[in-house]
Structure formats: C-alpha cells, structure tokens
Short mmCIF file of C-alpha atoms in Angstrom, two decimals:
data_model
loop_
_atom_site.label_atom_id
_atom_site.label_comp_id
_atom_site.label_asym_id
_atom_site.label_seq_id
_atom_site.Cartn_x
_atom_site.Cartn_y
_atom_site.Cartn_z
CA UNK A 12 19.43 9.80 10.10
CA UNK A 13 16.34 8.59 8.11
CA UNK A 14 14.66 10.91 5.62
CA UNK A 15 11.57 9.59 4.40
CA UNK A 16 8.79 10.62 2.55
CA UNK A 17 5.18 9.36 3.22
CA UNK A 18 2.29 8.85 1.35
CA UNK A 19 4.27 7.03 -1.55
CA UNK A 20 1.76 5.65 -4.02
CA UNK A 21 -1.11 8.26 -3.42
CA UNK A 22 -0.54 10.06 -6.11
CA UNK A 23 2.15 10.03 -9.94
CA UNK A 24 2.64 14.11 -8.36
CA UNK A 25 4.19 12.11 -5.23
CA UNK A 26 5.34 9.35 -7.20
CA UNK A 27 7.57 11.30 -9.09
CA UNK A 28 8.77 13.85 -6.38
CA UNK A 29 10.42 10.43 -4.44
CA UNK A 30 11.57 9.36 -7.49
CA UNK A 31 13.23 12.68 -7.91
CA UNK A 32 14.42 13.00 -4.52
CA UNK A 33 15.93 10.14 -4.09
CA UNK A 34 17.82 10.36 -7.12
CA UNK A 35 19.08 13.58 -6.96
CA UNK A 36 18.57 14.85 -3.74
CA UNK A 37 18.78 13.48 0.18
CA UNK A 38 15.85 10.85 0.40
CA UNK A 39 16.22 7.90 1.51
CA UNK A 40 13.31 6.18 2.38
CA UNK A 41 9.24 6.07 1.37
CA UNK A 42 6.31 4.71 3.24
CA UNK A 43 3.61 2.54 0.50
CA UNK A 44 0.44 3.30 0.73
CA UNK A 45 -0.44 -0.27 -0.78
CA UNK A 46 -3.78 0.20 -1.58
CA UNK A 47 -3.87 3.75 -3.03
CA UNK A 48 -4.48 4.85 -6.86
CA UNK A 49 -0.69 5.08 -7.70
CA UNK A 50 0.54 2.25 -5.85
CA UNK A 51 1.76 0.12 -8.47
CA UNK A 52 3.24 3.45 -10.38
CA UNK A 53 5.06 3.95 -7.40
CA UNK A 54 6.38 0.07 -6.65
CA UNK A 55 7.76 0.02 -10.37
CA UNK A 56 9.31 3.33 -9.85
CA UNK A 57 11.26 1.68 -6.60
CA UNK A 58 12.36 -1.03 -8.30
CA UNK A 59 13.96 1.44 -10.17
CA UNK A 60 16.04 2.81 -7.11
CA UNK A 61 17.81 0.13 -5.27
CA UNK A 62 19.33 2.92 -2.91
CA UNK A 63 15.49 4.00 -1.88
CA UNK A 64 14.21 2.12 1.26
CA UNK A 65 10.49 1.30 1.08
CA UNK A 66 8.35 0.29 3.98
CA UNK A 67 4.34 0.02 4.45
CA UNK A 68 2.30 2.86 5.31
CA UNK A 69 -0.88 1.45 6.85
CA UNK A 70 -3.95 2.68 6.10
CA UNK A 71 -6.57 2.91 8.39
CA UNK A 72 -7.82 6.47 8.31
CA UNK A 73 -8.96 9.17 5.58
CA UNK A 74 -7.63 6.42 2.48
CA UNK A 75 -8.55 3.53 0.72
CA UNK A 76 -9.03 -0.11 2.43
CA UNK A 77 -7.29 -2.89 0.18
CA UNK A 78 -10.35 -5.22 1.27
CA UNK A 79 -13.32 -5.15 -0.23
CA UNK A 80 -16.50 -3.15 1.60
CA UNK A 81 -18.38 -6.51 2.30
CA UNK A 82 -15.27 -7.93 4.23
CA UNK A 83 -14.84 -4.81 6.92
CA UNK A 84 -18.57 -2.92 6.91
CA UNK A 85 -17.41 -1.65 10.30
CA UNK A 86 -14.49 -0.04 9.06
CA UNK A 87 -15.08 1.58 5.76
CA UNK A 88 -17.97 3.35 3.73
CA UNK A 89 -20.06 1.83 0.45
CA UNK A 90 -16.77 3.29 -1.43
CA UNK A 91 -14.06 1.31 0.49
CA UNK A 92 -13.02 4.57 2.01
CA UNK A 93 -11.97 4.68 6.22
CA UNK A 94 -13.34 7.83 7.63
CA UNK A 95 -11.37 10.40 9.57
CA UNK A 96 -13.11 10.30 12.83
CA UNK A 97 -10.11 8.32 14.93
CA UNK A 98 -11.20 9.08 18.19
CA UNK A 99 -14.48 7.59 17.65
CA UNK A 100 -12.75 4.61 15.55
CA UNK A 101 -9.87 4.06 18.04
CA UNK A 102 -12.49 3.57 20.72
CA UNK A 103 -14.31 0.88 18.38
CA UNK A 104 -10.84 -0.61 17.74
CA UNK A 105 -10.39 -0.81 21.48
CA UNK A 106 -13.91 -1.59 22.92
CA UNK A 107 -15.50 -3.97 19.76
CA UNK A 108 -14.24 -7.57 19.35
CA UNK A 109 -15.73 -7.64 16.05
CA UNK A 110 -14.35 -4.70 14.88
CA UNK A 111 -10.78 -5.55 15.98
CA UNK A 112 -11.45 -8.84 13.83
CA UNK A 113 -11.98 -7.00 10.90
CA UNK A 114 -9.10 -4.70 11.87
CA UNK A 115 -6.90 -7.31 12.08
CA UNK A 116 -8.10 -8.83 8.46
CA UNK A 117 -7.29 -5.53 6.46
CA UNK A 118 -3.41 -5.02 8.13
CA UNK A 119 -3.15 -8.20 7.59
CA UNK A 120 -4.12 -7.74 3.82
CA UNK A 121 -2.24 -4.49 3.36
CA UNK A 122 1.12 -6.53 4.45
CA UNK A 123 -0.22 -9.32 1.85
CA UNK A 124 0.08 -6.50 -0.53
CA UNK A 125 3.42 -5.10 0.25
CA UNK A 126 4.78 -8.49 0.23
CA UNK A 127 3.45 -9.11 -3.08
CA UNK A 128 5.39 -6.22 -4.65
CA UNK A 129 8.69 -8.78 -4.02
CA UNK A 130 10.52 -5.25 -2.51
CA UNK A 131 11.92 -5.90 0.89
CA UNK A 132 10.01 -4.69 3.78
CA UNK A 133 12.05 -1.75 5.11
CA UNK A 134 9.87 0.08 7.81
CA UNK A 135 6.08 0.07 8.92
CA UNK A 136 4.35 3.10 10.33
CA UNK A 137 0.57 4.33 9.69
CA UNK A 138 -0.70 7.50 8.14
CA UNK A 139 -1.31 9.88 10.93
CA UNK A 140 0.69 8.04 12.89
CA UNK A 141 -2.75 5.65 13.91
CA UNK A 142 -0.07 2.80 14.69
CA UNK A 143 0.47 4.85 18.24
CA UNK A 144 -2.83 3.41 19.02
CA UNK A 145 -2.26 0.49 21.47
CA UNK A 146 -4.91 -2.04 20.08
CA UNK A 147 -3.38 -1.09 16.29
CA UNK A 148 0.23 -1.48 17.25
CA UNK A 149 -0.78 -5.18 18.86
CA UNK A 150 -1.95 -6.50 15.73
CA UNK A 151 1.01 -5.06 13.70
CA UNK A 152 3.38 -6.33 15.71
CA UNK A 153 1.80 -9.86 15.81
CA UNK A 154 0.63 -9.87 12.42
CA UNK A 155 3.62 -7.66 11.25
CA UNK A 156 6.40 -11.01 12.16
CA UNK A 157 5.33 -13.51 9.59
CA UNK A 158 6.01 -10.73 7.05
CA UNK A 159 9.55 -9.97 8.33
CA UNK A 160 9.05 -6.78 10.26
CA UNK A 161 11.91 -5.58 11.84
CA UNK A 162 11.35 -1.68 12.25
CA UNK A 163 8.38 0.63 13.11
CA UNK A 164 8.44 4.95 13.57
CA UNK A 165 7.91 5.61 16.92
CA UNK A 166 6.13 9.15 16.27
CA UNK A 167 7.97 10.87 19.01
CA UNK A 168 8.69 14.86 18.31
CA UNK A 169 10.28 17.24 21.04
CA UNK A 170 7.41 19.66 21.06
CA UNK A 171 4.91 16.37 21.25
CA UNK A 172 1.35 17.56 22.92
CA UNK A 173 1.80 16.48 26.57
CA UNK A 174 -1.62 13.91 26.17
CA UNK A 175 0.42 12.06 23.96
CA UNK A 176 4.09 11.22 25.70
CA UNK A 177 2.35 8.62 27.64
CA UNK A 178 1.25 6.55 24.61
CA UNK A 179 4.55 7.29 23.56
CA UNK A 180 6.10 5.60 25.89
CA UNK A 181 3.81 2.85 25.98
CA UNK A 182 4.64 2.45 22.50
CA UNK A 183 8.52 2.52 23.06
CA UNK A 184 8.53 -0.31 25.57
CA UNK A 185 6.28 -2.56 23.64
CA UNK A 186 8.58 -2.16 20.72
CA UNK A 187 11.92 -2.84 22.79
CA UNK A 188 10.09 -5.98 24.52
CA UNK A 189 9.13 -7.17 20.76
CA UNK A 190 12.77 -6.60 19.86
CA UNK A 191 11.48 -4.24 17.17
CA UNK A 192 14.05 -1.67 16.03
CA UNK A 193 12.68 2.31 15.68
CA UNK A 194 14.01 5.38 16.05
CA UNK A 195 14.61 7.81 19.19
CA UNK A 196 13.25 11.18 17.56
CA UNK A 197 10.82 11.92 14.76
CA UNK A 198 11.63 15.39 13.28
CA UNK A 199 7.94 16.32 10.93
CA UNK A 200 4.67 16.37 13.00
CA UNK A 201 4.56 19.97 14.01
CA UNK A 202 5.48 21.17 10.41
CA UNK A 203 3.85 18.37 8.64
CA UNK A 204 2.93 19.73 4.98
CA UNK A 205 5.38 22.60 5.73
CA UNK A 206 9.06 20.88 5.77
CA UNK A 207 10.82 23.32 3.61
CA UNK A 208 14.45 24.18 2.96
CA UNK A 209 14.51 26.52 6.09
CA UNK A 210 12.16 24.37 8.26
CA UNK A 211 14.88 21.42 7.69
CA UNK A 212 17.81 23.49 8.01
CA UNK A 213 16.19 25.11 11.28
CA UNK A 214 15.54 21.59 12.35
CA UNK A 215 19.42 20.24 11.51
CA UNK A 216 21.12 22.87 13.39
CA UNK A 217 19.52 21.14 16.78
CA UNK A 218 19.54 17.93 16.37
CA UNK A 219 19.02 15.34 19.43
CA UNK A 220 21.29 12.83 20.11
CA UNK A 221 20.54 8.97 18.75
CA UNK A 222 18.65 7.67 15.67
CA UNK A 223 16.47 10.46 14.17
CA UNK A 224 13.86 10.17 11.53
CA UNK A 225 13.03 13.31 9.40
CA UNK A 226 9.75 12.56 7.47
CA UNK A 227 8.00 14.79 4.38
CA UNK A 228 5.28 14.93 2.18
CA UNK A 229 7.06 15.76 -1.48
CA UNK A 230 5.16 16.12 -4.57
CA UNK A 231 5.57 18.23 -7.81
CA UNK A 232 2.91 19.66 -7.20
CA UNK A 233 1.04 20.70 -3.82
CA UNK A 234 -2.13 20.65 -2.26
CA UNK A 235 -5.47 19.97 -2.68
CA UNK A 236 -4.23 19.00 -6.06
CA UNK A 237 -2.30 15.81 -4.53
CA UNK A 238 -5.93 15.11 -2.24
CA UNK A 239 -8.83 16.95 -0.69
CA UNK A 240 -7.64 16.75 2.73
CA UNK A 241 -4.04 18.49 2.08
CA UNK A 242 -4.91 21.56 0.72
CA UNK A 243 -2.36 23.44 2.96
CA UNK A 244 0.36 21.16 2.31
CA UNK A 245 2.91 22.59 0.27
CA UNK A 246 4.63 19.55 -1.35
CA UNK A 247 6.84 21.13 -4.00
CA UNK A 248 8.40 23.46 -1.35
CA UNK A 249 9.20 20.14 0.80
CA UNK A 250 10.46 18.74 -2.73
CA UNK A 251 12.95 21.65 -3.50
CA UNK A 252 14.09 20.83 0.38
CA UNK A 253 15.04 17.62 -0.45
CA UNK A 254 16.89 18.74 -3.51
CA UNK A 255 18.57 21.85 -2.15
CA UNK A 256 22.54 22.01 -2.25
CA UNK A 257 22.72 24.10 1.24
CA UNK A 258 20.21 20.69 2.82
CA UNK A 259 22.43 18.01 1.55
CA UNK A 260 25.87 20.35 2.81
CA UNK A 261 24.27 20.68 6.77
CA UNK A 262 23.31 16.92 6.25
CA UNK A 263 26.72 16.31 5.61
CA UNK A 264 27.94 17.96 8.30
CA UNK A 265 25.43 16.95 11.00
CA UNK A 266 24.64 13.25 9.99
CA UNK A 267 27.23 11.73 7.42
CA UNK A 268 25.38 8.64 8.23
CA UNK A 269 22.07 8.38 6.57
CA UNK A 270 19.64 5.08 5.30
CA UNK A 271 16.84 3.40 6.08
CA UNK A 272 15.88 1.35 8.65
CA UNK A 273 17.08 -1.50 7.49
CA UNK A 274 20.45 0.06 7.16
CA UNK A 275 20.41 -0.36 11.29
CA UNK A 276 20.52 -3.96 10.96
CA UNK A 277 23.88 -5.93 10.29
CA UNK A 278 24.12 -8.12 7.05
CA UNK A 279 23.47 -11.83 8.47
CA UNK A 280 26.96 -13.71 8.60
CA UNK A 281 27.34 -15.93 5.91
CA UNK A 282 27.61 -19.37 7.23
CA UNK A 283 31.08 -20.54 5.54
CA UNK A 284 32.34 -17.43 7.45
CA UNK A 285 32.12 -18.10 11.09
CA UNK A 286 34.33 -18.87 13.56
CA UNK A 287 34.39 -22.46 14.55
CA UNK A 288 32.73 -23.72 17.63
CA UNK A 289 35.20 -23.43 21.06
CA UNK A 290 36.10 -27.11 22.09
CA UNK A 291 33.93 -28.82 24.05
CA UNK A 292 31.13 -25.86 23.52
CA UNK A 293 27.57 -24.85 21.27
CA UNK A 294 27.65 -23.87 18.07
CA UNK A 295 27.99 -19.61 18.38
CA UNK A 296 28.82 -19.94 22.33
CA UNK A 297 30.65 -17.03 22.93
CA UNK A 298 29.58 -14.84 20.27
CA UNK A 299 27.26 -11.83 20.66
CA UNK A 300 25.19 -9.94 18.50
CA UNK A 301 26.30 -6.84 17.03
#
C-alpha cells in the first residue's frame, strides 16, 4: 500500500501537514508540484525525510506553468496560469500539432525541475489525474525515460464513472507495454478533499486485492485558505487521518507492507555480487528478473 499526499509544494499549510504526516503518522509518499509557490519549501522539507517518497505532480490544469507565458501562449494565460477547461484543452492537446509541441516543452520542463531538486524521482501522476489523457500520457512516457521514470498512478477507483474505464484501460496497457510499474487500485477520487479518519478506515476494511494507492490532500489548515478552487476540501480532517492511532492499527493489520513506488522495485545487484557466468554461456544467462 501507497499513501500519498498530492499537491506537495502548493502551499507551507500543505508543506507542513506532509512533513507532519510523514513523520509521525502513516504517509509515505508526496506528489511535487514543481512549479508552485512553495515548491522549494517543500523540496528542503523532503530532504529532511529520507523515509518520504517524492514523485512529480504535473501540472497542466488550474496551476502554475514552470515556462514562461511567451514559450506556451496556447497553453496558459498573461499570468502563466493553465485554465480549468480540460475538455476543451484535451481536445487541443489531441487535435493541434502546435499545441502538443508546446505541451511537450512544459512536461518536459517540469521533469527539468524535479530533476534539479537532486531527490530521486519516485512516482509521476498529474493533478486531476490529466495524465489519463492519451496524448498527455504519450509524451510522459517518452519524455518521462531520460529522467528515470519508472512508476505512474493509474487513477483507477472501484466506483470509477463508467465513461472513464475505457481510458482506463487504455492507460493500463500502454503502461505494461512501456514496462512502467503502477498500481492496480487508487483508493481517493470519489472522496477527494474528504479522506478522513472514518472515510480511510471505511475504505481499509474492503480492500481489493494487489497494489493499492490511497491518495489525500493534508494541510493544517483547509480550504479555500490552501487555494480558491478547494474551498470544500477539508485538509486538516485528512491530516488528523493520517495521524490517527486507530488508522495506523487497521493499516497494520490490513497492509503491513507500505512505501512508495519505488519500494516495488528491487535494489540493482551489485556487480561484485553475482553469480558467475555458466560455462560455455552469456554473461546473466539463466538468471531472471525478480
């Protein structure tokens, strides 16, 4: 089981809720938003916690660009802002070459960014989940291997609207042709900005088989206070979830094992330690991957 927490670097109130969480409660993963206010708050508060996974979180809806205006006019406003029409910008993605060039430019710029933080790339996934988007997945997945990624939330919930399971599964077998790693279940969407303690316990006492990922929105304090557009969400409840006793005891009983995504992955071998070559054979015949 992943737990995660999203929007890491939009605001200190978020900031310090992960910090929080993962020290003293069940968290163990966040998703960068690399070009938002706090960002850098929240990369020096990571390097802080070597148990916290950290992975991008891509912006290309309602949030900041990291490129400047005059590099992607057909993505952003005067303010370097993307909208929060994605219908009408997932059809430009799809439909207008030049668009998808400038697409490409700013994921390619917000990995730039993570990578320049020097913390190891854990996860990728896109606020509001706009990675499900066929022409957006593409370009992270090309762009997404010359930065190391190994792992991306496939944004699959039980109770998923029945328009979306087939760009679900889309999704799923472009990831397991790319030999990207994700998980089988997403536990979040419906309850998104409502993940408190009984929520999560509700949520733990049914749990599917396979790799699940539980995400939240944690802050210290909730709302429109954290931005504009979450004025419903009630971060500090989803904060005292990830801190409460009874949480981390049904954890424990349900899923002893708990990381990040990177925790799916075996450490390489070192080379001094393998086995040598069979007579006569390649160097690793006979061996398989774990």
């Amino acid at each position: 089981m992943i737990l995660t927490a999203d929007d890491f670097g939009l605001h200190p109130a978020v900031n310090e809720a992960v910090e929080r969480a993962c020290r003293d409660g069940v968290l163990n993963a966040a998703s960068l938003m690399v070009g938002a206010g706090a960002a850098a708050d929240a990369v020096a508060r990571a390097r802080r916690l070597p148990g916290l996974r950290v992975g991008l979180h891509l912006v290309l809806a309602d949030g900041p660009a990291v490129l400047p205006p005059a590099r992607i006019p057909a993505l952003v406003d005067a303010q370097g802002r993307f909208g929060s029409a994605m219908a009408r910008d997932g059809a430009r993605f799809f439909f207008l070459p030049h668009v998808r060039r400038q697409l490409a430019a700013e994921i390619r710029a917000q990995f730039a960014a993570f990578a320049a933080t020097g913390l190891a790339l854990d996860h990728v996934n896109a606020h509001k989940h706009f990675h499900l988007h066929p022409t957006v997945l593409g370009l992270v997945l090309r762009i997404g291997r010359e930065f190391g990624l190994r792992a991306v939330r496939l944004p699959g919930e039980a109770r998923a609207p029945r328009l979306l399971r087939p760009w679900l599964a889309l999704a799923r077998r472009r990831l397991d042709a790319a030999g990207v790693a994700h998980n089988d279940y997403v536990i979040g969407i419906a309850d998104s900005g409502a993940m408190d303690e009984r929520a999560l316990l509700r949520a733990l006492a049914r749990l599917p088989a396979g790799v699940g990922e539980i995400y939240f929105h944690p802050g210290v304090v909730s709302g429109a206070e954290i931005a504009p557009a979450m004025h419903g969400y009630r971060h500090a409840d989803e904060l005292a979830a990830l801190l409460s006793p009874r949480v981390r005891a049904a954890l424990d009983h349900a899923v002893p094992r708990r990381g990040g995504f990177s925790d799916l992955f075996p450490d390489p071998p070192d080379p001094l330690d393998l086995p040598d070559p069979p007579p006569g054979g390649a160097p690793g015949a006979g061996m398989t991957a774990a």
